[in-house]
PDB file of C-alpha atoms in Angstrom:
ATOM      1  CA  MET A 949     -10.580   1.497   5.878  1.00  0.00           C
ATOM      2  CA  PRO A 950     -13.367   1.699   8.544  1.00  0.00           C
ATOM      3  CA  TYR A 951     -16.421   2.117   6.615  1.00  0.00           C
ATOM      4  CA  ASP A 952     -20.081   1.582   7.786  1.00  0.00           C
ATOM      5  CA  ARG A 953     -20.921  -2.096   7.297  1.00  0.00           C
ATOM      6  CA  SER A 954     -24.343  -1.785   8.829  1.00  0.00           C
ATOM      7  CA  TRP A 955     -25.982  -1.952   5.364  1.00  0.00           C
ATOM      8  CA  THR A 956     -24.233  -5.223   4.498  1.00  0.00           C
ATOM      9  CA  GLY A 957     -25.895  -8.598   4.984  1.00  0.00           C
ATOM     10  CA  PHE A 958     -25.042 -11.318   7.480  1.00  0.00           C
ATOM     11  CA  GLY A 959     -22.992 -14.444   6.878  1.00  0.00           C
ATOM     12  CA  ILE A 960     -22.096 -15.388   3.388  1.00  0.00           C
ATOM     13  CA  VAL A 961     -24.029 -12.480   1.852  1.00  0.00           C
ATOM     14  CA  GLY A 962     -22.168  -9.912   3.857  1.00  0.00           C
ATOM     15  CA  ALA A 963     -18.825 -11.645   2.993  1.00  0.00           C
ATOM     16  CA  LEU A 964     -19.612 -11.522  -0.664  1.00  0.00           C
ATOM     17  CA  GLU A 965     -20.553  -7.881  -0.469  1.00  0.00           C
ATOM     18  CA  THR A 966     -17.388  -6.844   1.394  1.00  0.00           C
ATOM     19  CA  GLY A 967     -15.306  -8.972  -0.982  1.00  0.00           C
ATOM     20  CA  ALA A 968     -16.881  -7.027  -3.853  1.00  0.00           C
ATOM     21  CA  ILE A 969     -15.882  -3.783  -2.236  1.00  0.00           C
ATOM     22  CA  ALA A 970     -12.306  -5.102  -1.908  1.00  0.00           C
ATOM     23  CA  LEU A 971     -12.364  -6.136  -5.446  1.00  0.00           C
ATOM     24  CA  VAL A 972     -13.286  -2.570  -6.693  1.00  0.00           C
ATOM     25  CA  VAL A 973     -10.731  -1.127  -4.326  1.00  0.00           C
ATOM     26  CA  GLY A 974      -8.015  -3.424  -5.831  1.00  0.00           C
ATOM     27  CA  ILE A 975      -8.908  -2.360  -9.302  1.00  0.00           C
ATOM     28  CA  VAL A 976      -8.747   1.360  -8.463  1.00  0.00           C
ATOM     29  CA  VAL A 977      -5.563   1.061  -6.420  1.00  0.00           C
ATOM     30  CA  PHE A 978      -3.750  -0.823  -9.133  1.00  0.00           C
ATOM     31  CA  GLY A 979      -4.899   1.730 -11.631  1.00  0.00           C
ATOM     32  CA  LEU A 980      -3.472   4.660  -9.552  1.00  0.00           C
ATOM     33  CA  LEU A 981      -0.214   2.755  -8.858  1.00  0.00           C
ATOM     34  CA  HIS A 982       0.130   1.833 -12.504  1.00  0.00           C
ATOM     35  CA  ALA A 983      -0.001   5.383 -13.539  1.00  0.00           C
ATOM     36  CA  PHE A 984       2.485   6.355 -10.756  1.00  0.00           C
ATOM     37  CA  GLY A 985       4.786   3.334 -11.015  1.00  0.00           C
ATOM     38  CA  LYS A 986       5.083   3.281 -14.874  1.00  0.00           C
ATOM     39  CA  GLY A 987       6.684   6.776 -14.763  1.00  0.00           C
ATOM     40  CA  ASN A 988       9.202   5.656 -12.124  1.00  0.00           C
ATOM     41  CA  GLY A 989      10.170   2.385 -13.963  1.00  0.00           C
ATOM     42  CA  TRP A 990       8.551  -0.037 -11.560  1.00  0.00           C
ATOM     43  CA  SER A 991       8.164  -3.693 -12.648  1.00  0.00           C
ATOM     44  CA  ASP A 992       4.778  -5.330 -12.861  1.00  0.00           C
ATOM     45  CA  GLY A 993       5.577  -7.473  -9.817  1.00  0.00           C
ATOM     46  CA  LYS A 994       6.354  -4.419  -7.627  1.00  0.00           C
ATOM     47  CA  ARG A 995       3.141  -2.636  -8.702  1.00  0.00           C
ATOM     48  CA  ILE A 996       1.014  -5.700  -8.085  1.00  0.00           C
ATOM     49  CA  ALA A 997       2.590  -6.370  -4.637  1.00  0.00           C
ATOM     50  CA  ILE A 998       2.153  -2.695  -3.519  1.00  0.00           C
ATOM     51  CA  ALA A 999      -1.284  -2.451  -4.840  1.00  0.00           C
ATOM     52  CA  TYR A1000      -2.257  -5.638  -3.040  1.00  0.00           C
ATOM     53  CA  VAL A1001      -0.941  -4.424   0.186  1.00  0.00           C
ATOM     54  CA  PHE A1002      -2.681  -1.063  -0.129  1.00  0.00           C
ATOM     55  CA  SER A1003      -5.948  -2.817  -1.216  1.00  0.00           C
ATOM     56  CA  VAL A1004      -5.909  -5.093   1.835  1.00  0.00           C
ATOM     57  CA  VAL A1005      -5.244  -2.234   4.190  1.00  0.00           C
ATOM     58  CA  LEU A1006      -8.105  -0.099   2.688  1.00  0.00           C
ATOM     59  CA  GLY A1007     -10.682  -2.986   1.898  1.00  0.00           C
ATOM     60  CA  ALA A1008     -10.001  -5.344   4.915  1.00  0.00           C
ATOM     61  CA  GLY A1009      -8.161  -3.337   7.485  1.00  0.00           C
ATOM     62  CA  GLN A1010     -10.838  -2.883   9.947  1.00  0.00           C
ATOM     63  CA  ASP A1011     -12.030  -6.466   9.848  1.00  0.00           C
ATOM     64  CA  LEU A1012      -8.379  -7.732  10.021  1.00  0.00           C
ATOM     65  CA  TRP A1013      -7.799  -5.557  13.044  1.00  0.00           C
ATOM     66  CA  ASP A1014     -11.049  -6.796  14.842  1.00  0.00           C
ATOM     67  CA  LEU A1015      -9.957 -10.382  14.124  1.00  0.00           C
ATOM     68  CA  PHE A1016      -6.533  -9.784  15.474  1.00  0.00           C
ATOM     69  CA  TYR A1017      -7.860  -7.904  18.488  1.00  0.00           C
ATOM     70  CA  PHE A1018     -10.389 -10.631  19.413  1.00  0.00           C
ATOM     71  CA  ASN A1019      -7.617 -13.327  19.185  1.00  0.00           C
ATOM     72  CA  MET A1020      -4.720 -11.623  20.743  1.00  0.00           C
ATOM     73  CA  ALA A1021      -5.932  -8.905  23.180  1.00  0.00           C
ATOM     74  CA  PRO A1022      -6.299  -9.909  26.744  1.00  0.00           C
ATOM     75  CA  LEU A1023      -9.966  -9.168  27.570  1.00  0.00           C
ATOM     76  CA  GLN A1024     -10.221  -9.086  31.282  1.00  0.00           C
ATOM     77  CA  SER A1025     -13.973  -8.829  31.738  1.00  0.00           C
ATOM     78  CA  LEU A1026     -17.107 -10.026  30.114  1.00  0.00           C
ATOM     79  CA  THR A1027     -18.428  -6.510  29.953  1.00  0.00           C
ATOM     80  CA  LEU A1028     -15.484  -5.410  27.881  1.00  0.00           C
ATOM     81  CA  LEU A1029     -16.033  -8.284  25.613  1.00  0.00           C
ATOM     82  CA  LYS A1030     -19.643  -7.427  25.026  1.00  0.00           C
ATOM     83  CA  LEU A1031     -18.792  -3.722  24.417  1.00  0.00           C
ATOM     84  CA  LYS A1032     -16.166  -4.698  21.744  1.00  0.00           C
ATOM     85  CA  LEU A1033     -18.414  -7.278  20.122  1.00  0.00           C
ATOM     86  CA  ALA A1034     -21.309  -4.761  20.007  1.00  0.00           C
ATOM     87  CA  ALA A1035     -19.096  -2.351  17.847  1.00  0.00           C
ATOM     88  CA  VAL A1036     -18.488  -5.176  15.158  1.00  0.00           C
ATOM     89  CA  HIS A1037     -21.084  -5.802  12.563  1.00  0.00           C
ATOM     90  CA  ASP A1038     -21.746  -9.654  12.347  1.00  0.00           C
ATOM     91  CA  PRO A1039     -18.948 -10.900  14.545  1.00  0.00           C
ATOM     92  CA  ASP A1040     -20.021 -14.470  13.929  1.00  0.00           C
ATOM     93  CA  ALA A1041     -18.708 -14.287  10.269  1.00  0.00           C
ATOM     94  CA  ILE A1042     -15.655 -12.029  10.770  1.00  0.00           C
ATOM     95  CA  GLY A1043     -13.302 -14.647   9.477  1.00  0.00           C
ATOM     96  CA  LEU A1044     -15.320 -15.356   6.445  1.00  0.00           C
ATOM     97  CA  ARG A1045     -15.513 -11.635   5.711  1.00  0.00           C
ATOM     98  CA  VAL A1046     -11.700 -11.351   6.026  1.00  0.00           C
ATOM     99  CA  PHE A1047     -11.157 -14.207   3.721  1.00  0.00           C
ATOM    100  CA  PHE A1048     -13.423 -12.815   1.020  1.00  0.00           C
ATOM    101  CA  GLU A1049     -11.876  -9.389   1.386  1.00  0.00           C
ATOM    102  CA  LEU A1050      -8.418 -10.886   0.917  1.00  0.00           C
ATOM    103  CA  VAL A1051      -9.404 -12.794  -2.105  1.00  0.00           C
ATOM    104  CA  GLY A1052     -11.397  -9.913  -3.518  1.00  0.00           C
ATOM    105  CA  ALA A1053      -8.381  -7.571  -3.157  1.00  0.00           C
ATOM    106  CA  LEU A1054      -6.250 -10.077  -4.950  1.00  0.00           C
ATOM    107  CA  VAL A1055      -8.705 -10.702  -7.871  1.00  0.00           C
ATOM    108  CA  GLY A1056      -9.150  -6.946  -8.172  1.00  0.00           C
ATOM    109  CA  VAL A1057      -5.438  -6.193  -8.369  1.00  0.00           C
ATOM    110  CA  CYS A1058      -5.189  -9.048 -11.056  1.00  0.00           C
ATOM    111  CA  ILE A1059      -8.082  -7.526 -13.015  1.00  0.00           C
ATOM    112  CA  GLY A1060      -6.420  -4.119 -12.786  1.00  0.00           C
ATOM    113  CA  TRP A1061      -3.175  -5.660 -14.066  1.00  0.00           C
ATOM    114  CA  LEU A1062      -5.036  -7.272 -16.961  1.00  0.00           C
ATOM    115  CA  ALA A1063      -6.845  -3.963 -17.770  1.00  0.00           C
ATOM    116  CA  PHE A1064      -4.287  -1.310 -17.146  1.00  0.00           C
ATOM    117  CA  ALA A1065      -0.976  -2.951 -17.782  1.00  0.00           C
ATOM    118  CA  GLY A1066      -1.758  -5.122 -20.773  1.00  0.00           C
ATOM    119  CA  GLY A1067      -1.096  -8.120 -18.566  1.00  0.00           C
ATOM    120  CA  LEU A1068      -3.064 -10.499 -20.768  1.00  0.00           C
ATOM    121  CA  LYS A1069      -0.969  -9.656 -23.809  1.00  0.00           C
ATOM    122  CA  LYS A1070       2.264 -10.018 -21.814  1.00  0.00           C
ATOM    123  CA  LEU A1071       1.102 -13.334 -20.381  1.00  0.00           C
ATOM    124  CA  SER A1072       0.160 -14.861 -23.733  1.00  0.00           C
ATOM    125  CA  ALA A1073       3.298 -13.648 -25.375  1.00  0.00           C
ATOM    126  CA  SER A1074       5.515 -15.147 -22.643  1.00  0.00           C
ATOM    127  CA  MET A1075       3.503 -18.458 -22.970  1.00  0.00           C
ATOM    128  CA  ARG A1076       4.112 -18.566 -26.753  1.00  0.00           C
ATOM    129  CA  SER A1077       7.854 -17.983 -26.350  1.00  0.00           C
ATOM    130  CA  SER A1078       8.323 -20.802 -23.945  1.00  0.00           C
TER     131      SER A1078
END
């Protein structure tokens, strides 16, 4: 989801802020998918996997695309590279931001599973039975 990152910090501070945004997105997306998937008989694993994919696309999609583009696209001129880099907020820490967004989305989906699907209760019951 391309949102304006100009208000976020640079370096580790910006990475933590975008990771927190991805965490909130993960919780909300799992909550929505839980409501939809429970009525359709989806398992917990299917809901978690789909929620994680959607959370990554929404929370980290733009930074993932920029990271992919800078590594794979052939940039023929220095001017084109300067133009593309000028459009990215904090290009020095783009890898760090992507990492924190991926981890934030995963943690957000897990928190959503614990909160909405009763995951903690299911987890403790399965640990007791084994």
